[in-house]
Amino acid sequence: MKRPVLVTATTVLGLFLVLYAKPHQEPDRPAPAAAPSSRPSADGSADTSTGASPDAVSGRFTGDVVETRRGPVQVRITLAKSRLTAVDVLEGVHDEGPSAGAVPQLTQRALDAQSADIDAVSGATYTSQGYISSLQSALDRADV
C-alpha cells in the first residue's frame, strides 16, 4: 500500500515542478522614446554645447544619502558631455580607521571606469558600498 502512495506523490511533485518551474526570462521592455534634441542639465537648463551629440549630458547631479554602519555617504558628480569628470563626497568622509584613504581610491576608480561598476576598497567595505550606491543614484538622475 505504501508504494502506490509514494509513486503518486512523486508523480504529482514531478508534474508540479515541470509545469511551474520556468526558466528566468527578462521582461519585455518598451522601446525607448525618441530623445529630445537637447537634455536638461542638473540645474534645469538645456545642454546646448556646440558639437555635443543630442544625448550628451552636462551638469552636476547629487546622489542619494546612503546610510552605512560607518555613517551616511553622499556624492555629487560632475558630467561634461556625458563624461564623468569629478566626484565630490558631500557626506561620509571618514578621516580615521581603515577607510580613511578609501575616497580618493573610489573616486579614481569611478573616473577610470566612467561608471559605478567599480570594486570596493579593501578594509573600507561599508564606505565603498555607500559611495557606489550614491554614485549610481547620481548617474541614474543624470540618465547616463
PDB file of C-alpha atoms in Angstrom:
ATOM      1  CA  MET A   1       0.000   0.000   0.000  1.00  0.00           C
ATOM      2  CA  LYS A   2       2.884   2.375   0.699  1.00  0.00           C
ATOM      3  CA  ARG A   3       4.411   2.026  -2.742  1.00  0.00           C
ATOM      4  CA  PRO A   4       1.387   3.352  -4.762  1.00  0.00           C
ATOM      5  CA  VAL A   5       1.141   6.367  -2.430  1.00  0.00           C
ATOM      6  CA  LEU A   6       4.854   7.126  -2.857  1.00  0.00           C
ATOM      7  CA  VAL A   7       4.665   6.771  -6.657  1.00  0.00           C
ATOM      8  CA  THR A   8       1.606   9.015  -6.833  1.00  0.00           C
ATOM      9  CA  ALA A   9       3.151  11.681  -4.608  1.00  0.00           C
ATOM     10  CA  THR A  10       6.406  11.646  -6.608  1.00  0.00           C
ATOM     11  CA  THR A  11       4.498  11.896  -9.891  1.00  0.00           C
ATOM     12  CA  VAL A  12       2.432  14.840  -8.653  1.00  0.00           C
ATOM     13  CA  LEU A  13       5.539  16.606  -7.381  1.00  0.00           C
ATOM     14  CA  GLY A  14       7.371  15.984 -10.663  1.00  0.00           C
ATOM     15  CA  LEU A  15       4.459  17.364 -12.702  1.00  0.00           C
ATOM     16  CA  PHE A  16       4.259  20.397 -10.455  1.00  0.00           C
ATOM     17  CA  LEU A  17       7.949  21.147 -10.926  1.00  0.00           C
ATOM     18  CA  VAL A  18       7.805  20.702 -14.704  1.00  0.00           C
ATOM     19  CA  LEU A  19       4.738  22.898 -15.124  1.00  0.00           C
ATOM     20  CA  TYR A  20       5.609  25.707 -12.718  1.00  0.00           C
ATOM     21  CA  ALA A  21       9.393  25.906 -12.801  1.00  0.00           C
ATOM     22  CA  LYS A  22      10.052  28.238 -15.712  1.00  0.00           C
ATOM     23  CA  PRO A  23      13.462  29.489 -16.772  1.00  0.00           C
ATOM     24  CA  HIS A  24      14.270  33.086 -15.886  1.00  0.00           C
ATOM     25  CA  GLN A  25      13.370  35.456 -18.699  1.00  0.00           C
ATOM     26  CA  GLU A  26      13.897  39.193 -18.928  1.00  0.00           C
ATOM     27  CA  PRO A  27      10.600  41.071 -19.099  1.00  0.00           C
ATOM     28  CA  ASP A  28       9.790  42.717 -22.376  1.00  0.00           C
ATOM     29  CA  ARG A  29      10.769  46.347 -22.180  1.00  0.00           C
ATOM     30  CA  PRO A  30       9.131  49.006 -24.283  1.00  0.00           C
ATOM     31  CA  ALA A  31      11.328  50.695 -26.849  1.00  0.00           C
ATOM     32  CA  PRO A  32      12.826  53.938 -25.544  1.00  0.00           C
ATOM     33  CA  ALA A  33      11.120  57.106 -26.631  1.00  0.00           C
ATOM     34  CA  ALA A  34      12.863  59.316 -29.149  1.00  0.00           C
ATOM     35  CA  ALA A  35      15.438  61.500 -27.450  1.00  0.00           C
ATOM     36  CA  PRO A  36      14.773  65.233 -27.409  1.00  0.00           C
ATOM     37  CA  SER A  37      17.156  67.492 -29.284  1.00  0.00           C
ATOM     38  CA  SER A  38      18.650  68.699 -26.006  1.00  0.00           C
ATOM     39  CA  ARG A  39      18.565  67.340 -22.487  1.00  0.00           C
ATOM     40  CA  PRO A  40      18.137  69.378 -19.365  1.00  0.00           C
ATOM     41  CA  SER A  41      21.152  69.560 -17.113  1.00  0.00           C
ATOM     42  CA  ALA A  42      21.023  69.284 -13.343  1.00  0.00           C
ATOM     43  CA  ASP A  43      20.059  72.914 -12.892  1.00  0.00           C
ATOM     44  CA  GLY A  44      17.172  72.588 -15.360  1.00  0.00           C
ATOM     45  CA  SER A  45      18.803  74.415 -18.264  1.00  0.00           C
ATOM     46  CA  ALA A  46      19.254  72.619 -21.550  1.00  0.00           C
ATOM     47  CA  ASP A  47      22.649  71.441 -22.725  1.00  0.00           C
ATOM     48  CA  THR A  48      23.230  73.253 -25.991  1.00  0.00           C
ATOM     49  CA  SER A  49      27.009  72.883 -26.266  1.00  0.00           C
ATOM     50  CA  THR A  50      28.268  73.096 -29.797  1.00  0.00           C
ATOM     51  CA  GLY A  51      29.492  69.794 -31.136  1.00  0.00           C
ATOM     52  CA  ALA A  52      27.745  67.789 -28.438  1.00  0.00           C
ATOM     53  CA  SER A  53      25.572  64.914 -29.505  1.00  0.00           C
ATOM     54  CA  PRO A  54      21.863  65.326 -28.743  1.00  0.00           C
ATOM     55  CA  ASP A  55      22.201  62.758 -25.951  1.00  0.00           C
ATOM     56  CA  ALA A  56      25.178  64.432 -24.252  1.00  0.00           C
ATOM     57  CA  VAL A  57      24.502  65.481 -20.667  1.00  0.00           C
ATOM     58  CA  SER A  58      26.393  68.122 -18.721  1.00  0.00           C
ATOM     59  CA  GLY A  59      25.918  69.382 -15.190  1.00  0.00           C
ATOM     60  CA  ARG A  60      26.138  68.402 -11.547  1.00  0.00           C
ATOM     61  CA  PHE A  61      23.969  65.650 -10.091  1.00  0.00           C
ATOM     62  CA  THR A  62      23.649  64.697  -6.437  1.00  0.00           C
ATOM     63  CA  GLY A  63      23.225  61.086  -5.381  1.00  0.00           C
ATOM     64  CA  ASP A  64      21.090  59.708  -2.580  1.00  0.00           C
ATOM     65  CA  VAL A  65      22.283  59.764   1.007  1.00  0.00           C
ATOM     66  CA  VAL A  66      23.150  56.136   1.761  1.00  0.00           C
ATOM     67  CA  GLU A  67      23.187  55.068   5.403  1.00  0.00           C
ATOM     68  CA  THR A  68      26.055  52.728   6.298  1.00  0.00           C
ATOM     69  CA  ARG A  69      27.425  51.319   9.535  1.00  0.00           C
ATOM     70  CA  ARG A  70      30.109  53.997   9.352  1.00  0.00           C
ATOM     71  CA  GLY A  71      27.566  56.780   8.830  1.00  0.00           C
ATOM     72  CA  PRO A  72      25.875  58.410   5.847  1.00  0.00           C
ATOM     73  CA  VAL A  73      27.597  58.666   2.454  1.00  0.00           C
ATOM     74  CA  GLN A  74      26.548  61.005  -0.362  1.00  0.00           C
ATOM     75  CA  VAL A  75      28.317  62.037  -3.552  1.00  0.00           C
ATOM     76  CA  ARG A  76      27.801  64.673  -6.228  1.00  0.00           C
ATOM     77  CA  ILE A  77      29.061  64.070  -9.761  1.00  0.00           C
ATOM     78  CA  THR A  78      30.019  66.466 -12.497  1.00  0.00           C
ATOM     79  CA  LEU A  79      29.393  65.472 -16.103  1.00  0.00           C
ATOM     80  CA  ALA A  80      30.688  67.180 -19.234  1.00  0.00           C
ATOM     81  CA  LYS A  81      29.211  65.858 -22.481  1.00  0.00           C
ATOM     82  CA  SER A  82      28.141  62.668 -20.660  1.00  0.00           C
ATOM     83  CA  ARG A  83      31.671  62.064 -19.345  1.00  0.00           C
ATOM     84  CA  LEU A  84      32.239  61.764 -15.621  1.00  0.00           C
ATOM     85  CA  THR A  85      34.752  64.490 -14.780  1.00  0.00           C
ATOM     86  CA  ALA A  86      34.506  64.763 -10.977  1.00  0.00           C
ATOM     87  CA  VAL A  87      33.047  63.011  -7.952  1.00  0.00           C
ATOM     88  CA  ASP A  88      32.746  65.050  -4.765  1.00  0.00           C
ATOM     89  CA  VAL A  89      31.864  63.468  -1.435  1.00  0.00           C
ATOM     90  CA  LEU A  90      29.290  65.601   0.374  1.00  0.00           C
ATOM     91  CA  GLU A  91      28.876  63.278   3.358  1.00  0.00           C
ATOM     92  CA  GLY A  92      30.817  60.328   4.614  1.00  0.00           C
ATOM     93  CA  VAL A  93      34.467  61.320   4.598  1.00  0.00           C
ATOM     94  CA  HIS A  94      35.852  59.049   7.279  1.00  0.00           C
ATOM     95  CA  ASP A  95      39.131  60.538   8.480  1.00  0.00           C
ATOM     96  CA  GLU A  96      40.195  57.654  10.655  1.00  0.00           C
ATOM     97  CA  GLY A  97      40.343  53.906  10.520  1.00  0.00           C
ATOM     98  CA  PRO A  98      40.876  51.672   7.528  1.00  0.00           C
ATOM     99  CA  SER A  99      38.530  53.673   5.298  1.00  0.00           C
ATOM    100  CA  ALA A 100      40.471  56.947   5.636  1.00  0.00           C
ATOM    101  CA  GLY A 101      42.115  56.597   2.223  1.00  0.00           C
ATOM    102  CA  ALA A 102      39.168  54.924   0.505  1.00  0.00           C
ATOM    103  CA  VAL A 103      37.517  58.010  -1.004  1.00  0.00           C
ATOM    104  CA  PRO A 104      40.402  59.030  -3.294  1.00  0.00           C
ATOM    105  CA  GLN A 105      40.730  55.433  -4.496  1.00  0.00           C
ATOM    106  CA  LEU A 106      36.996  55.108  -5.128  1.00  0.00           C
ATOM    107  CA  THR A 107      36.948  58.429  -6.972  1.00  0.00           C
ATOM    108  CA  GLN A 108      39.829  57.414  -9.224  1.00  0.00           C
ATOM    109  CA  ARG A 109      38.190  54.071  -9.945  1.00  0.00           C
ATOM    110  CA  ALA A 110      34.902  55.778 -10.849  1.00  0.00           C
ATOM    111  CA  LEU A 111      36.632  58.263 -13.157  1.00  0.00           C
ATOM    112  CA  ASP A 112      38.594  55.472 -14.833  1.00  0.00           C
ATOM    113  CA  ALA A 113      35.507  53.270 -15.270  1.00  0.00           C
ATOM    114  CA  GLN A 114      33.148  56.148 -16.136  1.00  0.00           C
ATOM    115  CA  SER A 115      30.501  54.282 -14.151  1.00  0.00           C
ATOM    116  CA  ALA A 116      29.584  52.977 -10.723  1.00  0.00           C
ATOM    117  CA  ASP A 117      30.697  49.486 -11.715  1.00  0.00           C
ATOM    118  CA  ILE A 118      33.837  49.608  -9.567  1.00  0.00           C
ATOM    119  CA  ASP A 119      35.455  47.410  -6.949  1.00  0.00           C
ATOM    120  CA  ALA A 120      35.226  48.243  -3.262  1.00  0.00           C
ATOM    121  CA  VAL A 121      38.343  49.296  -1.396  1.00  0.00           C
ATOM    122  CA  SER A 122      39.677  46.557   0.850  1.00  0.00           C
ATOM    123  CA  GLY A 123      39.139  47.441   4.502  1.00  0.00           C
ATOM    124  CA  ALA A 124      36.524  50.066   3.659  1.00  0.00           C
ATOM    125  CA  THR A 125      33.601  47.883   2.699  1.00  0.00           C
ATOM    126  CA  TYR A 126      30.816  49.985   4.209  1.00  0.00           C
ATOM    127  CA  THR A 127      32.182  53.268   2.894  1.00  0.00           C
ATOM    128  CA  SER A 128      32.691  51.687  -0.529  1.00  0.00           C
ATOM    129  CA  GLN A 129      29.149  50.300  -0.652  1.00  0.00           C
ATOM    130  CA  GLY A 130      27.670  53.658   0.328  1.00  0.00           C
ATOM    131  CA  TYR A 131      29.866  55.529  -2.159  1.00  0.00           C
ATOM    132  CA  ILE A 132      28.998  53.177  -5.024  1.00  0.00           C
ATOM    133  CA  SER A 133      25.251  53.281  -4.241  1.00  0.00           C
ATOM    134  CA  SER A 134      25.192  57.076  -4.045  1.00  0.00           C
ATOM    135  CA  LEU A 135      27.271  57.312  -7.221  1.00  0.00           C
ATOM    136  CA  GLN A 136      24.835  55.041  -9.068  1.00  0.00           C
ATOM    137  CA  SER A 137      21.850  57.118  -7.948  1.00  0.00           C
ATOM    138  CA  ALA A 138      23.571  60.297  -9.199  1.00  0.00           C
ATOM    139  CA  LEU A 139      24.252  58.641 -12.559  1.00  0.00           C
ATOM    140  CA  ASP A 140      20.633  57.493 -12.697  1.00  0.00           C
ATOM    141  CA  ARG A 141      19.462  61.068 -12.095  1.00  0.00           C
ATOM    142  CA  ALA A 142      21.682  62.216 -14.942  1.00  0.00           C
ATOM    143  CA  ASP A 143      20.214  59.432 -17.091  1.00  0.00           C
ATOM    144  CA  VAL A 144      23.587  58.329 -18.411  1.00  0.00           C
TER     145      VAL A 144
END
